[in-house]
């Protein structure tokens, strides 16, 4: 079945298959889950019996796994947050057999705490206990590990610059010039092009609302760079774009971003 399904959708379809459902049960789901599940169900039903059984076995193994498949795709900040506050020996033990990217994120965490990773004596639990601890620590990350393409570099900044430009449509040239100077030469052209474009007034008003909301959310500290502000401003339009491909696409993107930006992206699923 489709790798882009949410974990709960995979479980639903597995239950449906094991209970001998005919497939019409999928119609009870709300969109976009209904379309995703219907597509996955139809593809699964088109397989021969042996292939269907093998697909179910693979899904069952993935759901039961103590560590989400694809955890190495996540931004290291998600791994570090899950391990923060845990004893060094436990950290070393739970990542020992995981992909290099996960081990390096754990090592970075230990170094930041003043602990040398190479000097840590790993905890030595039974395999069953280790698996349960891994499941507790890494299980919450499963929906962020969805397979699929990574975000292009700089995509948030470009979205943010476009929103800023749209918010300035019809504004005096001086205001547009100040905005271009504030974002720097790397993004000034995007701001200017978006500000000069003929756009629907509703797009302009929505952009202005996003700019106002981003300004209220930011602390304006010395570390708050123009790129930081553009990334924050780029969250709403990026979320709208990703949701055209469904919730899994948004969750996948959130996992590829630094955790603070990923959480901001996930909050677009429930802005209230």
CSV table of C-alpha atoms in Angstrom, one decimal:
chain,number,residue,atom,x,y,z
A,1,UNK,CA,0.0,0.0,0.0
A,2,UNK,CA,1.0,3.6,-0.4
A,3,UNK,CA,4.0,4.9,1.6
A,4,UNK,CA,2.3,8.3,1.8
A,5,UNK,CA,-0.4,7.1,4.0
A,6,UNK,CA,-0.6,8.3,7.6
A,7,UNK,CA,0.2,5.7,10.2
A,8,UNK,CA,-3.5,5.5,11.3
A,9,UNK,CA,-4.6,5.2,7.7
A,10,UNK,CA,-2.3,2.2,7.2
A,11,UNK,CA,-3.7,0.6,10.3
A,12,UNK,CA,-7.2,1.2,9.1
A,13,UNK,CA,-6.5,-0.5,5.8
A,14,UNK,CA,-4.7,-3.4,7.4
A,15,UNK,CA,-7.6,-4.0,9.7
A,16,UNK,CA,-10.0,-3.8,6.7
A,17,UNK,CA,-7.8,-6.4,4.8
A,18,UNK,CA,-7.5,-8.8,7.7
A,19,UNK,CA,-11.2,-8.7,8.4
A,20,UNK,CA,-12.1,-9.3,4.8
A,21,UNK,CA,-13.6,-6.0,4.1
A,22,UNK,CA,-14.9,-5.2,0.6
A,23,UNK,CA,-13.5,-1.7,0.5
A,24,UNK,CA,-16.7,0.4,0.7
A,25,UNK,CA,-15.8,1.1,4.3
A,26,UNK,CA,-13.2,3.6,3.0
A,27,UNK,CA,-16.1,5.8,1.9
A,28,UNK,CA,-16.8,6.6,5.6
A,29,UNK,CA,-13.5,8.5,5.9
A,30,UNK,CA,-13.3,12.2,5.4
A,31,UNK,CA,-11.2,13.8,2.7
A,32,UNK,CA,-8.3,13.8,1.9
A,33,UNK,CA,-7.9,10.5,3.8
A,34,UNK,CA,-10.7,8.9,1.8
A,35,UNK,CA,-8.9,9.5,-1.6
A,36,UNK,CA,-5.6,8.3,-0.3
A,37,UNK,CA,-7.0,5.2,1.2
A,38,UNK,CA,-9.2,4.4,-1.8
A,39,UNK,CA,-6.2,4.6,-4.1
A,40,UNK,CA,-4.0,2.5,-1.8
A,41,UNK,CA,-6.8,-0.1,-1.4
A,42,UNK,CA,-7.4,-0.4,-5.1
A,43,UNK,CA,-3.7,-0.8,-5.8
A,44,UNK,CA,-3.4,-3.5,-3.1
A,45,UNK,CA,-6.5,-5.4,-4.4
A,46,UNK,CA,-5.0,-5.4,-7.9
A,47,UNK,CA,-2.1,-7.5,-6.7
A,48,UNK,CA,-2.1,-11.3,-6.8
A,49,UNK,CA,-2.7,-13.1,-3.5
A,50,UNK,CA,1.0,-13.7,-2.8
A,51,UNK,CA,1.9,-10.1,-3.3
A,52,UNK,CA,-1.0,-8.9,-1.2
A,53,UNK,CA,0.1,-11.1,1.7
A,54,UNK,CA,3.7,-9.9,1.3
A,55,UNK,CA,2.5,-6.2,1.4
A,56,UNK,CA,0.6,-6.8,4.6
A,57,UNK,CA,3.6,-8.5,6.2
A,58,UNK,CA,5.8,-5.5,5.3
A,59,UNK,CA,3.3,-3.0,6.8
A,60,UNK,CA,2.9,-5.0,9.9
A,61,UNK,CA,6.7,-5.1,10.4
A,62,UNK,CA,6.9,-1.4,9.9
A,63,UNK,CA,4.2,-0.6,12.4
A,64,UNK,CA,5.7,-2.9,15.0
A,65,UNK,CA,9.2,-1.6,14.5
A,66,UNK,CA,10.7,0.2,17.5
A,67,UNK,CA,12.2,2.9,15.3
A,68,UNK,CA,10.2,4.6,12.5
A,69,UNK,CA,11.4,3.6,9.0
A,70,UNK,CA,13.2,6.6,7.5
A,71,UNK,CA,14.1,8.2,10.7
A,72,UNK,CA,17.5,9.2,9.1
A,73,UNK,CA,15.5,11.6,6.8
A,74,UNK,CA,14.6,13.9,9.7
A,75,UNK,CA,16.4,17.1,10.5
A,76,UNK,CA,18.8,16.3,13.4
A,77,UNK,CA,17.0,18.8,15.7
A,78,UNK,CA,14.0,16.4,15.9
A,79,UNK,CA,16.3,13.6,17.1
A,80,UNK,CA,18.1,15.8,19.6
A,81,UNK,CA,14.8,16.9,21.1
A,82,UNK,CA,13.7,13.4,21.7
A,83,UNK,CA,17.0,12.5,23.5
A,84,UNK,CA,17.4,15.8,25.4
A,85,UNK,CA,17.6,15.1,29.1
A,86,UNK,CA,18.2,11.4,28.8
A,87,UNK,CA,21.4,9.9,30.4
A,88,UNK,CA,24.3,9.6,28.1
A,89,UNK,CA,24.5,5.8,28.4
A,90,UNK,CA,20.9,5.5,27.4
A,91,UNK,CA,21.4,7.9,24.4
A,92,UNK,CA,24.3,5.8,23.2
A,93,UNK,CA,22.4,2.6,23.6
A,94,UNK,CA,19.2,3.6,21.7
A,95,UNK,CA,21.1,5.0,18.7
A,96,UNK,CA,23.9,2.3,18.5
A,97,UNK,CA,22.3,0.3,15.7
A,98,UNK,CA,20.6,3.2,13.9
A,99,UNK,CA,21.7,5.0,10.7
A,100,UNK,CA,24.7,7.3,10.8
A,101,UNK,CA,22.7,10.5,10.6
A,102,UNK,CA,20.8,9.6,13.8
A,103,UNK,CA,24.0,8.6,15.6
A,104,UNK,CA,25.6,11.9,14.7
A,105,UNK,CA,22.6,13.9,15.9
A,106,UNK,CA,22.9,12.0,19.3
A,107,UNK,CA,26.7,12.7,19.4
A,108,UNK,CA,26.1,16.4,18.7
A,109,UNK,CA,23.7,16.5,21.6
A,110,UNK,CA,26.2,14.9,24.0
A,111,UNK,CA,28.9,17.2,22.8
A,112,UNK,CA,26.7,20.2,23.4
A,113,UNK,CA,26.2,18.9,27.0
A,114,UNK,CA,29.9,18.7,27.5
A,115,UNK,CA,30.0,14.9,27.3
A,116,UNK,CA,32.4,13.1,24.9
A,117,UNK,CA,30.5,10.5,22.9
A,118,UNK,CA,33.5,8.2,22.6
A,119,UNK,CA,33.9,8.2,26.4
A,120,UNK,CA,30.3,7.2,27.2
A,121,UNK,CA,29.6,3.7,28.5
A,122,UNK,CA,26.4,2.5,26.8
A,123,UNK,CA,23.6,1.2,28.8
A,124,UNK,CA,23.2,-2.6,28.2
A,125,UNK,CA,19.5,-3.6,28.5
A,126,UNK,CA,17.9,-6.8,27.1
A,127,UNK,CA,16.9,-6.5,23.4
A,128,UNK,CA,13.3,-6.4,24.5
A,129,UNK,CA,13.7,-3.5,26.9
A,130,UNK,CA,15.9,-1.6,24.4
A,131,UNK,CA,13.2,-2.0,21.8
A,132,UNK,CA,10.5,-0.6,24.1
A,133,UNK,CA,12.6,2.4,25.1
A,134,UNK,CA,13.3,3.1,21.4
A,135,UNK,CA,9.6,2.9,20.7
A,136,UNK,CA,8.8,5.3,23.5
A,137,UNK,CA,11.5,7.8,22.4
A,138,UNK,CA,11.1,7.7,18.6
A,139,UNK,CA,7.5,6.5,18.1
A,140,UNK,CA,6.1,10.1,18.1
A,141,UNK,CA,8.3,10.9,15.0
A,142,UNK,CA,6.7,8.2,12.8
A,143,UNK,CA,4.4,10.6,10.8
A,144,UNK,CA,7.4,12.9,10.0
A,145,UNK,CA,9.3,10.1,8.4
A,146,UNK,CA,7.1,9.6,5.4
A,147,UNK,CA,9.0,8.8,2.3
A,148,UNK,CA,9.2,11.3,-0.5
A,149,UNK,CA,11.2,14.2,-1.9
A,150,UNK,CA,13.0,16.7,0.3
A,151,UNK,CA,12.2,20.4,0.2
A,152,UNK,CA,14.3,22.4,-2.2
A,153,UNK,CA,16.9,24.6,-0.5
A,154,UNK,CA,15.7,28.1,0.4
A,155,UNK,CA,12.1,27.3,-0.4
A,156,UNK,CA,10.8,29.0,2.8
A,157,UNK,CA,12.8,32.2,2.2
A,158,UNK,CA,11.5,32.4,-1.4
A,159,UNK,CA,7.9,31.9,-0.3
A,160,UNK,CA,8.4,34.5,2.4
A,161,UNK,CA,9.9,37.1,0.0
A,162,UNK,CA,7.0,36.6,-2.4
A,163,UNK,CA,4.4,37.1,0.4
A,164,UNK,CA,6.2,40.3,1.5
A,165,UNK,CA,6.2,41.5,-2.0
A,166,UNK,CA,2.5,40.8,-2.5
A,167,UNK,CA,1.7,42.6,0.8
A,168,UNK,CA,3.4,45.7,-0.8
A,169,UNK,CA,1.4,45.6,-4.0
A,170,UNK,CA,0.3,49.2,-4.6
A,171,UNK,CA,2.5,50.6,-1.9
A,172,UNK,CA,4.7,53.7,-2.5
A,173,UNK,CA,8.1,53.0,-4.1
A,174,UNK,CA,9.9,54.1,-0.9
A,175,UNK,CA,8.2,51.4,1.1
A,176,UNK,CA,9.0,48.8,-1.5
A,177,UNK,CA,12.7,50.0,-1.5
A,178,UNK,CA,12.9,49.7,2.3
A,179,UNK,CA,11.6,46.2,2.2
A,180,UNK,CA,14.0,45.2,-0.5
A,181,UNK,CA,16.9,46.6,1.5
A,182,UNK,CA,15.7,44.8,4.6
A,183,UNK,CA,15.7,41.4,3.0
A,184,UNK,CA,19.1,41.8,1.3
A,185,UNK,CA,20.1,41.3,-2.3
A,186,UNK,CA,19.5,37.5,-2.3
A,187,UNK,CA,15.7,38.0,-2.1
A,188,UNK,CA,15.2,41.7,-3.1
A,189,UNK,CA,14.4,40.7,-6.7
A,190,UNK,CA,11.6,38.3,-5.6
A,191,UNK,CA,10.1,41.0,-3.3
A,192,UNK,CA,10.2,43.6,-6.1
A,193,UNK,CA,8.7,41.3,-8.7
A,194,UNK,CA,5.9,40.2,-6.4
A,195,UNK,CA,5.2,43.8,-5.4
A,196,UNK,CA,5.0,44.9,-9.0
A,197,UNK,CA,2.7,42.0,-10.1
A,198,UNK,CA,-1.0,42.6,-10.8
A,199,UNK,CA,-2.7,40.4,-8.2
A,200,UNK,CA,-6.1,39.9,-6.8
A,201,UNK,CA,-6.8,42.3,-3.9
A,202,UNK,CA,-7.7,39.2,-1.8
A,203,UNK,CA,-4.2,37.8,-2.3
A,204,UNK,CA,-2.7,41.2,-1.2
A,205,UNK,CA,-4.9,41.3,1.9
A,206,UNK,CA,-4.1,37.7,2.8
A,207,UNK,CA,-0.3,38.5,2.4
A,208,UNK,CA,-0.7,41.6,4.6
A,209,UNK,CA,-2.4,39.5,7.3
A,210,UNK,CA,0.4,36.9,7.1
A,211,UNK,CA,3.0,39.7,7.4
A,212,UNK,CA,1.2,41.2,10.5
A,213,UNK,CA,0.9,37.8,12.1
A,214,UNK,CA,4.6,37.0,11.5
A,215,UNK,CA,5.7,40.4,12.9
A,216,UNK,CA,3.7,39.7,16.1
A,217,UNK,CA,5.2,36.2,16.5
A,218,UNK,CA,8.8,37.2,16.2
A,219,UNK,CA,10.9,38.4,19.1
A,220,UNK,CA,13.0,40.8,17.1
A,221,UNK,CA,16.2,39.7,19.0
A,222,UNK,CA,19.7,40.5,17.6
A,223,UNK,CA,19.8,36.9,16.3
A,224,UNK,CA,16.6,37.4,14.3
A,225,UNK,CA,18.0,37.8,10.8
A,226,UNK,CA,16.2,38.7,7.6
A,227,UNK,CA,16.4,35.1,6.6
A,228,UNK,CA,14.7,34.1,9.9
A,229,UNK,CA,11.9,36.5,9.3
A,230,UNK,CA,11.4,35.3,5.7
A,231,UNK,CA,11.3,31.7,6.8
A,232,UNK,CA,8.6,32.5,9.4
A,233,UNK,CA,6.7,34.4,6.7
A,234,UNK,CA,7.1,31.6,4.3
A,235,UNK,CA,5.3,29.0,6.5
A,236,UNK,CA,1.6,29.8,5.6
A,237,UNK,CA,2.1,29.7,1.8
A,238,UNK,CA,4.3,26.6,2.0
A,239,UNK,CA,1.7,24.9,4.1
A,240,UNK,CA,-1.1,25.8,1.6
A,241,UNK,CA,1.1,24.4,-1.3
A,242,UNK,CA,2.0,21.2,0.5
A,243,UNK,CA,-1.6,20.5,1.5
A,244,UNK,CA,-2.6,20.3,-2.1
A,245,UNK,CA,-0.7,17.0,-2.0
A,246,UNK,CA,-2.3,16.0,1.4
A,247,UNK,CA,-1.4,16.0,5.0
A,248,UNK,CA,1.4,13.4,4.6
A,249,UNK,CA,3.3,15.8,2.3
A,250,UNK,CA,3.1,18.6,5.0
A,251,UNK,CA,4.2,16.3,7.8
A,252,UNK,CA,7.1,15.0,5.7
A,253,UNK,CA,8.2,18.5,5.0
A,254,UNK,CA,7.9,19.4,8.7
A,255,UNK,CA,10.3,16.6,9.5
A,256,UNK,CA,12.9,17.9,7.1
A,257,UNK,CA,12.9,21.4,8.6
A,258,UNK,CA,14.5,22.5,11.9
A,259,UNK,CA,12.1,21.6,14.6
A,260,UNK,CA,10.9,25.1,15.4
A,261,UNK,CA,10.0,25.7,11.8
A,262,UNK,CA,8.6,22.2,11.4
A,263,UNK,CA,6.3,22.7,14.4
A,264,UNK,CA,5.1,26.0,12.9
A,265,UNK,CA,4.3,24.2,9.7
A,266,UNK,CA,2.4,21.5,11.6
A,267,UNK,CA,0.4,24.1,13.4
A,268,UNK,CA,-1.1,25.1,10.1
A,269,UNK,CA,-3.1,21.9,10.3
A,270,UNK,CA,-4.9,23.4,13.2
A,271,UNK,CA,-4.3,27.2,13.2
A,272,UNK,CA,-6.7,27.6,16.1
